[in-house]
Short mmCIF file of C-alpha atoms in Angstrom, two decimals:
data_model
loop_
_atom_site.label_atom_id
_atom_site.label_comp_id
_atom_site.label_asym_id
_atom_site.label_seq_id
_atom_site.Cartn_x
_atom_site.Cartn_y
_atom_site.Cartn_z
CA MET A 1 -10.01 -32.30 13.12
CA LYS A 2 -6.73 -33.59 14.53
CA ASN A 3 -5.17 -33.80 11.04
CA SER A 4 -6.37 -30.28 10.21
CA PHE A 5 -4.81 -28.92 13.38
CA LYS A 6 -1.58 -30.76 12.63
CA THR A 7 -1.51 -29.32 9.09
CA LEU A 8 -2.02 -25.79 10.44
CA TRP A 9 0.71 -26.32 13.05
CA ASN A 10 3.16 -27.60 10.45
CA THR A 11 2.38 -24.65 8.21
CA TRP A 12 3.05 -22.31 11.11
CA GLN A 13 6.24 -24.06 12.17
CA TRP A 14 7.80 -25.07 8.84
CA GLY A 15 5.78 -23.39 6.09
CA CYS A 16 4.98 -19.76 5.36
CA GLY A 17 2.70 -19.26 8.37
CA ARG A 18 5.03 -16.92 10.22
CA THR A 19 5.66 -14.85 7.11
CA ILE A 20 1.91 -14.53 6.57
CA MET A 21 1.46 -13.48 10.19
CA SER A 22 4.16 -10.81 9.83
CA ALA A 23 2.51 -9.45 6.68
CA VAL A 24 -0.93 -9.37 8.31
CA ALA A 25 0.43 -7.64 11.43
CA ALA A 26 2.12 -4.98 9.30
CA HIS A 27 -0.98 -4.42 7.18
CA VAL A 28 -3.31 -3.85 10.15
CA ASN A 29 -2.18 -0.24 9.68
CA SER A 30 -3.79 -0.43 6.24
CA ILE A 31 -7.20 -0.78 7.91
CA SER A 32 -6.60 2.61 9.52
CA VAL A 33 -5.54 3.98 6.12
CA GLY A 34 -8.86 2.89 4.63
CA MET A 35 -10.75 4.37 7.55
CA CYS A 36 -9.03 7.73 7.09
CA GLN A 37 -9.57 7.73 3.33
CA GLY A 38 -13.26 6.90 3.64
CA PHE A 39 -13.99 9.03 6.70
CA SER A 40 -14.55 12.29 4.86
CA ALA A 41 -17.29 10.64 2.79
CA VAL A 42 -19.37 10.14 5.95
CA LEU A 43 -18.09 13.11 7.96
CA ILE A 44 -18.77 15.89 5.46
CA PRO A 45 -22.47 15.09 4.81
CA GLN A 46 -23.05 15.05 8.60
CA LEU A 47 -21.20 18.36 9.06
CA LEU A 48 -23.20 19.99 6.22
CA ASP A 49 -26.46 18.93 7.87
CA SER A 50 -28.28 21.85 9.52
CA ASN A 51 -28.51 19.89 12.80
CA SER A 52 -24.74 19.37 13.06
CA SER A 53 -23.01 20.50 16.26
CA ILE A 54 -20.17 21.85 14.08
CA LEU A 55 -21.47 23.73 11.07
CA VAL A 56 -19.20 24.16 8.02
CA ASN A 57 -19.55 25.53 4.51
CA ASN A 58 -18.43 23.88 1.28
CA VAL A 59 -14.98 25.50 1.31
CA GLU A 60 -14.33 24.41 4.90
CA ALA A 61 -15.61 20.93 4.07
CA SER A 62 -13.12 20.61 1.19
CA TRP A 63 -10.29 21.57 3.55
CA ILE A 64 -11.38 18.99 6.11
CA ALA A 65 -11.33 16.33 3.41
CA SER A 66 -8.04 17.42 1.86
CA LEU A 67 -6.21 17.88 5.18
CA GLY A 68 -6.37 14.11 5.53
CA VAL A 69 -4.19 14.04 2.41
CA ILE A 70 -2.05 17.19 2.49
CA SER A 71 0.10 15.80 5.31
CA ASN A 72 0.56 12.40 3.61
CA PRO A 73 3.79 13.50 1.84
CA LEU A 74 5.25 14.63 5.17
CA GLY A 75 4.45 11.25 6.73
CA ALA A 76 5.90 9.39 3.76
CA MET A 77 9.17 11.33 3.97
CA MET A 78 9.32 10.68 7.71
CA SER A 79 8.84 6.98 7.07
CA GLY A 80 11.68 7.00 4.55
CA VAL A 81 14.10 8.46 7.10
CA CYS A 82 12.84 6.16 9.86
CA MET A 83 13.06 3.05 7.68
CA GLN A 84 16.65 3.87 6.80
CA THR A 85 17.77 4.62 10.36
CA LEU A 86 15.42 2.84 12.80
CA GLY A 87 14.35 -0.14 10.72
CA ARG A 88 11.28 -1.26 8.78
CA LYS A 89 9.47 -2.93 11.69
CA THR A 90 9.99 0.02 14.04
CA THR A 91 8.64 2.41 11.41
CA VAL A 92 5.55 0.27 10.87
CA GLN A 93 4.91 0.28 14.61
CA LEU A 94 5.49 4.03 14.94
CA THR A 95 2.84 4.56 12.24
CA SER A 96 0.14 3.53 14.72
CA ILE A 97 0.91 6.46 17.06
CA PRO A 98 -0.21 9.41 14.86
CA PHE A 99 -3.24 7.34 13.82
CA LEU A 100 -4.21 6.95 17.48
CA ILE A 101 -3.59 10.63 18.29
CA GLY A 102 -5.41 11.89 15.18
CA TRP A 103 -8.53 9.77 15.69
CA THR A 104 -8.72 10.74 19.37
CA ILE A 105 -8.54 14.47 18.56
CA ILE A 106 -11.26 14.09 15.89
CA GLY A 107 -13.52 12.14 18.24
CA LEU A 108 -13.22 14.80 20.96
CA ALA A 109 -13.35 17.82 18.60
CA THR A 110 -15.74 20.63 19.48
CA ASP A 111 -14.93 22.99 16.60
CA ILE A 112 -13.49 22.94 13.11
CA THR A 113 -9.95 23.71 14.31
CA PHE A 114 -9.64 20.41 16.17
CA LEU A 115 -11.23 18.55 13.26
CA CYS A 116 -8.59 19.95 10.92
CA LEU A 117 -5.79 19.18 13.38
CA GLY A 118 -6.95 15.59 13.81
CA ARG A 119 -7.24 15.10 10.05
CA PHE A 120 -3.76 16.54 9.54
CA ILE A 121 -2.16 14.22 12.13
CA SER A 122 -3.94 11.12 10.86
CA GLY A 123 -2.82 12.14 7.37
CA VAL A 124 0.79 11.97 8.56
CA ALA A 125 0.12 8.38 9.62
CA ILE A 126 -1.29 7.52 6.18
CA GLY A 127 1.97 8.67 4.64
CA MET A 128 4.04 6.67 7.12
CA SER A 129 2.05 3.53 6.30
CA SER A 130 3.99 3.15 3.03
CA ALA A 131 6.61 1.43 5.21
CA CYS A 132 4.27 -1.58 5.39
CA TYR A 133 4.87 -2.43 1.71
CA VAL A 134 8.65 -2.20 2.06
CA TYR A 135 8.59 -4.40 5.17
CA VAL A 136 6.35 -7.04 3.59
CA ALA A 137 8.44 -7.11 0.39
CA GLU A 138 11.60 -7.74 2.41
CA VAL A 139 10.26 -10.51 4.66
CA SER A 140 8.52 -12.41 1.83
CA LEU A 141 9.85 -15.02 -0.55
CA ALA A 142 9.65 -14.04 -4.22
CA LYS A 143 6.85 -16.53 -4.91
CA HIS A 144 4.74 -15.14 -2.05
CA ARG A 145 5.61 -11.43 -2.29
CA GLY A 146 2.79 -10.47 -4.66
CA VAL A 147 0.07 -12.12 -2.61
CA LEU A 148 1.34 -10.84 0.74
CA SER A 149 1.79 -7.30 -0.60
CA SER A 150 -1.76 -7.39 -1.96
CA PHE A 151 -3.01 -7.84 1.61
CA GLY A 152 -2.50 -4.06 1.88
CA PRO A 153 -5.26 -3.09 -0.59
CA ILE A 154 -7.53 -5.73 0.96
CA PHE A 155 -7.09 -4.26 4.42
CA VAL A 156 -7.52 -0.71 3.09
CA SER A 157 -10.80 -1.84 1.52
CA ILE A 158 -11.87 -3.38 4.82
CA GLY A 159 -11.19 -0.05 6.52
CA VAL A 160 -13.23 1.86 3.93
CA LEU A 161 -16.14 -0.57 4.29
CA ILE A 162 -16.07 -0.37 8.10
CA VAL A 163 -16.10 3.42 8.20
CA TYR A 164 -18.80 3.72 5.51
CA SER A 165 -20.98 1.21 7.37
CA LEU A 166 -20.46 2.76 10.80
CA GLY A 167 -20.94 6.27 9.40
CA SER A 168 -24.35 5.36 8.01
CA ILE A 169 -25.71 4.43 11.47
CA MET A 170 -23.53 6.33 13.98
CA PRO A 171 -22.44 9.92 14.55
CA TRP A 172 -18.93 10.68 13.36
CA GLN A 173 -17.63 11.19 16.91
CA VAL A 174 -18.35 7.56 17.83
CA VAL A 175 -16.89 6.32 14.56
CA SER A 176 -13.65 8.19 15.32
CA ILE A 177 -13.20 6.53 18.71
CA LEU A 178 -13.78 3.07 17.22
CA CYS A 179 -11.16 3.86 14.58
CA ALA A 180 -8.71 4.81 17.35
CA LEU A 181 -9.08 1.32 18.81
CA THR A 182 -7.95 -0.18 15.49
CA SER A 183 -4.76 1.90 15.68
CA PHE A 184 -4.02 0.54 19.15
CA LEU A 185 -4.53 -3.02 17.87
CA SER A 186 -2.03 -2.34 15.10
CA PHE A 187 0.60 -1.13 17.58
CA LEU A 188 0.26 -4.33 19.60
CA SER A 189 0.28 -6.73 16.64
CA VAL A 190 3.59 -5.49 15.20
CA ASN A 191 5.31 -6.50 18.47
CA LEU A 192 4.91 -10.13 17.38
CA THR A 193 7.00 -9.76 14.21
CA PRO A 194 10.78 -9.74 13.56
CA GLU A 195 12.77 -6.93 11.97
CA SER A 196 13.45 -7.06 8.21
CA PRO A 197 16.46 -9.34 7.55
CA SER A 198 17.55 -7.13 4.66
CA TRP A 199 17.70 -4.03 6.84
CA LEU A 200 19.57 -5.86 9.61
CA ALA A 201 22.15 -7.16 7.12
CA SER A 202 22.55 -3.71 5.57
CA LYS A 203 23.47 -2.39 9.03
CA GLY A 204 26.11 -5.10 9.50
CA ARG A 205 23.94 -7.10 11.95
CA VAL A 206 24.32 -10.36 10.04
CA ALA A 207 23.71 -12.68 13.00
CA ASP A 208 20.48 -10.84 13.83
CA ALA A 209 19.46 -11.06 10.17
CA GLY A 210 20.05 -14.82 10.33
CA LYS A 211 17.90 -15.13 13.44
CA SER A 212 15.14 -13.11 11.78
CA LEU A 213 15.23 -15.34 8.71
CA MET A 214 15.20 -18.46 10.87
CA TRP A 215 12.09 -17.20 12.66
CA LEU A 216 10.40 -16.52 9.32
CA ARG A 217 11.54 -19.54 7.29
CA ARG A 218 12.18 -22.17 10.01
CA LYS A 219 14.63 -23.97 7.69
CA PRO A 220 18.37 -23.32 8.15
CA SER A 221 19.25 -24.17 4.56
CA LEU A 222 16.63 -21.75 3.21
CA ALA A 223 17.66 -19.03 5.67
CA ASP A 224 21.35 -19.50 4.74
CA LYS A 225 20.65 -19.21 1.05
CA GLU A 226 18.41 -16.17 1.38
CA LEU A 227 20.87 -14.29 3.57
CA ALA A 228 23.65 -15.11 1.11
CA GLU A 229 21.56 -13.47 -1.62
CA ILE A 230 21.14 -10.39 0.56
CA LEU A 231 24.90 -10.25 1.20
CA ASN A 232 25.62 -10.64 -2.51
CA ASN A 233 23.24 -7.76 -3.17
CA LEU A 234 25.08 -5.60 -0.64
CA ALA A 235 28.44 -6.67 -2.07
CA ASP A 236 27.34 -5.62 -5.57
CA GLY A 237 26.55 -2.21 -4.11
CA GLY A 238 29.91 -2.02 -2.36
CA ASP A 239 28.43 -2.22 1.14
CA ALA A 240 29.10 -5.75 2.27
CA ASP A 241 32.03 -4.79 4.47
CA SER A 242 31.19 -1.24 5.52
CA PRO A 243 27.48 -0.48 5.82
CA SER A 244 26.84 3.22 5.45
CA ALA A 245 24.16 5.73 4.58
CA PRO A 246 23.44 6.06 0.84
CA ALA A 247 25.43 8.75 -0.93
CA LEU A 248 24.09 11.13 -3.57
CA ARG A 249 25.73 9.08 -6.35
CA ASP A 250 23.65 6.06 -5.29
CA PHE A 251 20.48 7.89 -6.36
CA ALA A 252 21.87 8.73 -9.80
CA THR A 253 22.17 5.13 -10.95
CA PRO A 254 19.73 3.68 -13.53
CA ALA A 255 18.56 1.17 -10.91
CA VAL A 256 17.12 4.12 -8.97
CA TRP A 257 16.03 6.84 -11.39
CA LYS A 258 14.38 4.50 -13.89
CA PRO A 259 11.89 2.95 -11.42
CA PHE A 260 11.46 6.39 -9.83
CA LEU A 261 10.24 7.93 -13.10
CA ILE A 262 8.05 4.93 -13.89
CA LEU A 263 6.31 4.98 -10.52
CA VAL A 264 5.83 8.76 -10.49
CA CYS A 265 4.19 8.68 -13.93
CA PHE A 266 2.08 5.72 -12.83
CA PHE A 267 0.86 7.69 -9.80
CA VAL A 268 0.06 10.80 -11.87
CA LEU A 269 -2.11 8.80 -14.27
CA GLN A 270 -3.69 6.86 -11.41
CA GLU A 271 -4.83 10.06 -9.68
CA ALA A 272 -5.99 11.65 -12.94
CA SER A 273 -8.27 8.67 -13.57
CA GLY A 274 -10.48 9.91 -10.70
CA ILE A 275 -10.48 6.87 -8.45
CA TYR A 276 -9.54 8.83 -5.32
CA ILE A 277 -12.11 11.54 -6.03
CA ILE A 278 -14.75 8.80 -6.04
CA LEU A 279 -13.32 7.38 -2.80
CA TYR A 280 -13.06 10.64 -0.82
CA TYR A 281 -16.35 12.11 -2.07
CA ALA A 282 -18.36 8.91 -2.55
CA VAL A 283 -21.69 10.28 -1.29
CA ASN A 284 -21.36 13.66 -3.03
CA PHE A 285 -20.00 12.15 -6.24
CA LEU A 286 -22.88 9.72 -6.55
CA GLN A 287 -25.31 12.61 -6.11
CA VAL A 288 -23.55 14.58 -8.86
CA ALA A 289 -23.59 11.54 -11.14
CA GLY A 290 -27.36 11.39 -10.85
CA SER A 291 -27.69 8.01 -9.17
CA THR A 292 -31.26 7.27 -8.09
CA VAL A 293 -30.08 4.95 -5.29
CA ASP A 294 -29.70 6.30 -1.74
CA SER A 295 -26.19 7.74 -1.59
CA ASN A 296 -25.23 6.13 1.74
CA VAL A 297 -26.37 2.72 0.53
CA ALA A 298 -24.54 3.22 -2.76
CA SER A 299 -21.32 4.24 -0.99
CA ILE A 300 -21.44 1.05 1.11
CA ALA A 301 -21.96 -0.91 -2.11
CA VAL A 302 -18.85 0.79 -3.49
CA ALA A 303 -16.89 -0.31 -0.41
CA VAL A 304 -18.18 -3.89 -0.58
CA LEU A 305 -17.25 -4.20 -4.24
CA ARG A 306 -13.86 -2.66 -3.53
CA LEU A 307 -13.22 -5.32 -0.90
CA ILE A 308 -14.39 -8.18 -3.11
CA MET A 309 -12.22 -7.01 -5.97
CA SER A 310 -9.24 -6.53 -3.64
CA VAL A 311 -9.50 -10.19 -2.72
CA THR A 312 -9.92 -11.09 -6.40
CA GLY A 313 -6.82 -9.08 -7.23
CA CYS A 314 -4.91 -10.90 -4.50
CA VAL A 315 -5.77 -14.22 -6.15
CA CYS A 316 -5.00 -12.97 -9.67
CA ILE A 317 -1.64 -11.47 -8.77
CA GLN A 318 -0.29 -14.93 -8.00
CA HIS A 319 -1.15 -16.20 -11.49
CA VAL A 320 -1.26 -13.15 -13.80
CA ASN A 321 1.57 -10.81 -14.81
CA ARG A 322 1.61 -7.39 -13.16
CA ARG A 323 1.66 -5.55 -16.50
CA THR A 324 -1.29 -7.55 -17.83
CA MET A 325 -3.35 -6.76 -14.73
CA ALA A 326 -2.53 -3.05 -14.88
CA VAL A 327 -3.36 -2.71 -18.59
CA ALA A 328 -6.64 -4.62 -18.25
CA SER A 329 -7.60 -2.55 -15.21
CA ALA A 330 -6.90 0.76 -16.97
CA VAL A 331 -8.73 -0.20 -20.16
CA LEU A 332 -11.84 -1.31 -18.27
CA MET A 333 -11.76 1.87 -16.15
CA ALA A 334 -11.62 3.97 -19.31
CA ALA A 335 -14.53 2.04 -20.82
CA SER A 336 -16.71 2.45 -17.72
CA MET A 337 -16.10 6.20 -17.46
CA ALA A 338 -16.68 6.64 -21.20
CA ALA A 339 -20.00 4.80 -20.89
CA CYS A 340 -21.00 6.99 -17.94
CA GLY A 341 -19.93 10.10 -19.88
CA ALA A 342 -22.04 9.03 -22.86
CA TYR A 343 -25.06 8.49 -20.60
CA GLU A 344 -24.63 11.92 -18.99
CA SER A 345 -24.22 13.56 -22.41
CA ALA A 346 -27.51 12.04 -23.54
CA TYR A 347 -29.63 12.44 -20.40
CA GLY A 348 -27.80 15.00 -18.25
CA PRO A 349 -30.24 17.88 -18.92
CA MET A 350 -33.19 15.77 -17.71
CA LEU A 351 -34.37 15.55 -14.12
CA VAL A 352 -32.92 12.54 -12.31
CA ASP A 353 -36.35 10.94 -11.76
CA ASP A 354 -37.21 11.31 -15.46
CA ARG A 355 -34.08 9.65 -16.84
CA PRO A 356 -34.40 6.20 -18.42
CA TYR A 357 -32.12 3.46 -17.11
CA GLY A 358 -31.37 5.45 -13.96
CA TRP A 359 -29.17 2.64 -12.68
CA VAL A 360 -26.53 3.21 -15.39
CA PRO A 361 -24.43 5.89 -13.60
CA LEU A 362 -24.21 3.80 -10.42
CA ALA A 363 -23.40 0.65 -12.39
CA CYS A 364 -20.60 2.43 -14.27
CA ILE A 365 -19.12 3.85 -11.07
CA LEU A 366 -19.31 0.50 -9.27
CA PHE A 367 -17.68 -1.22 -12.25
CA ASN A 368 -14.96 1.45 -12.35
CA VAL A 369 -14.17 0.98 -8.65
CA SER A 370 -14.18 -2.79 -9.06
CA VAL A 371 -11.74 -3.02 -11.95
CA SER A 372 -9.47 -0.32 -10.47
CA MET A 373 -8.69 -2.72 -7.62
CA LEU A 374 -7.33 -5.28 -10.08
CA GLY A 375 -4.31 -3.19 -10.96
CA MET A 376 -4.47 0.59 -11.17
CA VAL A 377 -4.95 1.23 -7.45
CA PRO A 378 -2.80 -1.41 -5.70
CA LEU A 379 0.12 -1.99 -8.07
CA PRO A 380 2.07 1.28 -7.77
CA TRP A 381 1.93 1.04 -3.97
CA MET A 382 2.96 -2.60 -3.97
CA MET A 383 5.82 -2.04 -6.40
CA ILE A 384 7.44 0.64 -4.22
CA GLY A 385 8.86 -2.16 -2.08
CA GLU A 386 10.01 -4.14 -5.13
CA LEU A 387 11.72 -1.84 -7.61
CA PHE A 388 14.46 -0.05 -5.65
CA PRO A 389 17.90 -1.34 -4.56
CA LEU A 390 18.32 -2.31 -0.92
CA LYS A 391 20.68 0.56 -0.07
CA VAL A 392 18.17 3.27 -1.05
CA ARG A 393 14.95 1.30 -0.56
CA GLY A 394 14.10 3.04 2.71
CA ILE A 395 14.60 6.58 1.39
CA MET A 396 12.87 5.91 -1.95
CA GLY A 397 10.15 4.03 -0.09
CA GLY A 398 9.37 7.38 1.53
CA LEU A 399 10.03 9.77 -1.37
CA VAL A 400 7.89 8.06 -4.01
CA PRO A 401 4.82 7.65 -1.79
CA SER A 402 5.19 11.29 -0.70
CA LEU A 403 4.81 12.33 -4.33
CA GLY A 404 1.93 9.91 -4.82
CA TYR A 405 0.14 11.35 -1.80
CA PHE A 406 0.82 14.89 -3.02
CA PHE A 407 -0.93 14.06 -6.29
CA ILE A 408 -3.86 12.62 -4.32
CA PHE A 409 -4.07 15.85 -2.29
CA VAL A 410 -4.19 17.94 -5.46
CA THR A 411 -7.02 15.87 -6.94
CA VAL A 412 -9.00 15.79 -3.68
CA LYS A 413 -8.59 19.55 -3.13
CA ILE A 414 -9.60 20.58 -6.66
CA SER A 415 -12.42 18.09 -7.05
CA PRO A 416 -15.20 20.35 -5.61
CA GLY A 417 -14.15 23.10 -8.00
CA LEU A 418 -13.89 20.53 -10.80
CA MET A 419 -17.46 19.40 -10.19
CA THR A 420 -18.57 23.05 -10.36
CA ALA A 421 -16.50 24.13 -13.38
CA LEU A 422 -17.20 21.11 -15.60
CA THR A 423 -20.35 19.30 -16.48
CA THR A 424 -20.73 15.74 -15.23
CA ASP A 425 -20.17 14.23 -18.67
CA GLN A 426 -16.97 16.27 -19.12
CA ILE A 427 -15.63 14.99 -15.80
CA MET A 428 -16.33 11.40 -16.87
CA TRP A 429 -14.63 11.91 -20.24
CA LEU A 430 -11.61 13.40 -18.46
CA PHE A 431 -11.32 10.34 -16.20
CA ALA A 432 -11.72 8.04 -19.21
CA ALA A 433 -8.93 9.78 -21.13
CA ALA A 434 -6.55 9.54 -18.14
CA ALA A 435 -7.26 5.84 -17.72
CA ALA A 436 -6.66 5.21 -21.43
CA ALA A 437 -3.34 7.07 -21.21
CA ALA A 438 -2.42 4.95 -18.20
CA ALA A 439 -3.06 1.75 -20.18
CA CYS A 440 -0.68 2.90 -22.92
CA PHE A 441 2.01 3.95 -20.43
CA VAL A 442 1.85 0.72 -18.45
CA ALA A 443 2.02 -1.42 -21.59
CA ALA A 444 5.14 0.43 -22.74
CA PHE A 445 7.13 0.99 -19.53
CA LEU A 446 5.98 -0.99 -16.49
CA PRO A 447 8.49 -3.76 -15.64
CA GLU A 448 7.30 -7.28 -14.96
CA THR A 449 8.25 -8.38 -11.43
CA ARG A 450 6.11 -11.47 -10.80
CA GLY A 451 8.18 -14.36 -9.46
CA LYS A 452 11.45 -12.38 -9.48
CA THR A 453 13.64 -11.86 -6.45
CA LEU A 454 14.39 -8.31 -5.34
CA LEU A 455 17.97 -8.74 -6.60
CA GLN A 456 16.75 -9.85 -10.03
CA ILE A 457 14.43 -6.85 -10.22
CA GLU A 458 17.31 -4.53 -9.35
CA LYS A 459 19.41 -6.03 -12.17
CA MET A 460 16.59 -5.30 -14.65
CA PHE A 461 17.31 -1.59 -14.30
CA SER A 462 21.10 -1.79 -14.25
CA SER A 463 22.98 0.00 -17.01
CA ASP A 464 24.46 -3.29 -18.18
CA GLY A 465 20.98 -4.54 -19.03
CA GLY A 466 20.73 -7.06 -16.23
CA GLY A 467 22.68 -10.23 -16.77
CA ASP A 468 22.39 -13.18 -14.47
CA ALA A 469 20.88 -11.96 -11.26
CA THR A 470 20.78 -15.35 -9.63
CA CYS A 471 22.81 -15.77 -6.47
CA ASN A 472 25.22 -18.68 -6.68
CA SER A 473 26.37 -18.60 -3.10
CA ALA A 474 25.82 -22.31 -2.56
CA ALA A 475 28.29 -23.11 -5.33
CA GLU A 476 30.64 -20.33 -4.32
CA TYR A 477 30.90 -21.49 -0.72
CA PRO A 478 30.10 -25.23 -0.79
CA GLU A 479 31.84 -25.97 2.50
CA LYS A 480 29.59 -23.54 4.32
CA TRP A 481 26.28 -25.13 3.29
CA SER A 482 26.17 -27.99 5.76
CA SER A 483 22.93 -27.03 7.55
CA LYS A 484 20.11 -29.53 7.25
CA PRO A 485 16.36 -28.84 7.30
CA GLY A 486 15.12 -29.34 10.79
CA GLY A 487 18.35 -28.18 12.42
CA ASP A 488 18.35 -25.63 15.20
CA PRO A 489 18.64 -21.88 14.65
CA ALA A 490 22.06 -21.71 16.28
CA THR A 491 23.48 -23.85 13.46
CA ALA A 492 22.01 -21.50 10.87
CA VAL A 493 23.53 -18.46 12.55
CA TYR A 494 26.90 -20.18 12.74
CA THR A 495 26.77 -21.07 9.05
CA ILE A 496 25.84 -17.50 8.10
CA SER A 497 28.61 -16.12 10.29
CA SER A 498 31.08 -18.42 8.57
CA LEU A 499 29.87 -17.18 5.20
CA VAL A 500 30.63 -13.61 6.25
CA GLU A 501 34.10 -14.64 7.43
CA VAL A 502 34.85 -16.17 4.02
CA ARG A 503 33.65 -12.99 2.28
CA HIS A 504 35.98 -10.87 4.41
CA LYS A 505 39.05 -13.00 3.57
#
């Protein structure tokens, strides 16, 4: 027991323990994201019940569901501006406030107007939560970035599971208040973390960036080297000496527009594959698909599998290439939807109770949800914090998610009409085709980022084709690398300050 405690303490003090804690604190917001995304699946069936205190029709129900998404782009754009001006950590903490306000309004709602208002405000918070991925990418070492970023999908899955489970046994008003408590916990937890060193350095606060890195890494030599890489990155962008807001020309470089187009196309194909329709309308979708299992039980099973596969994806992302995971995920999603489409084509006209192998639709949907968590769902969100240059990372970290959330809104809003206009087998075939197209796109265009530093990833998109993206600051300034592991933080800050002085000469 004593040795185990000592190992944990050493990991906290000198290993990656503090970085892990910072990532977990940031991703507590992701639990609230999952709760908001899954809430409509338990709220709408209760509102459509004849005994509901607030009665709604199908059109009103679709608006209640989609209003949790329509404001996501607004929140994402707000987060981009806040990340650029106020900092990554501050933006992550501010995200908790609209979550708390939105859930409280929903829990106290007495008519549909307040329900819609609460959903709209909490939707703003979902959009702002994209800042979590940028923050985690910037505080993580390259070898840990994939795993720590994948905590986000895990926590989202936890949120979905919690709200599905609570919604099956409690009225939606009580569920809303419990969700509000999670938002408050998130606000408190972020207080324990430091600001992003990259953002601090980009604002000319090099000493503060050094202190932040020392808190995270606990090794002066490692902190010195990492900050030197950040300064080299800023110097390559012409901002080492005079930090300033990004200009329009900064967004026209290949290092910005190439990853922008890749991520936007990735999001379009992700939404077209139907995964968010299944998430937001889990109970209704399972009924349409002809599952013979109780819809509430089946939706909880979906959430449990989603969580298990999120954890599996977290393990795989450390050992498997991003592109390989995305292609495999898309291919398996296409296969599952094609199988479900074939089943519906064969037995769709029959009554549900008379169909043979009635478990097939549920099995296909569960398999689809499971494999989507290996790549298609988490990767575009995770890569937002990886692909863009430091100078525009805050703005693009808001713009790209805003478009992704807009695509989600479109799919969520049109899905009731889609289920009415098309037969079930046609819907499944449509999802299968989109997933197959996603597999082809990913194989052709998605960059491989596993194990690469953020500077190396930026060089991949440069017009010169990359080149050596490795920082050679230790060789460039040998006299400034005198810190020893185990030294005090003041020494590290002094060394970093000296490095800046040399750069200015």
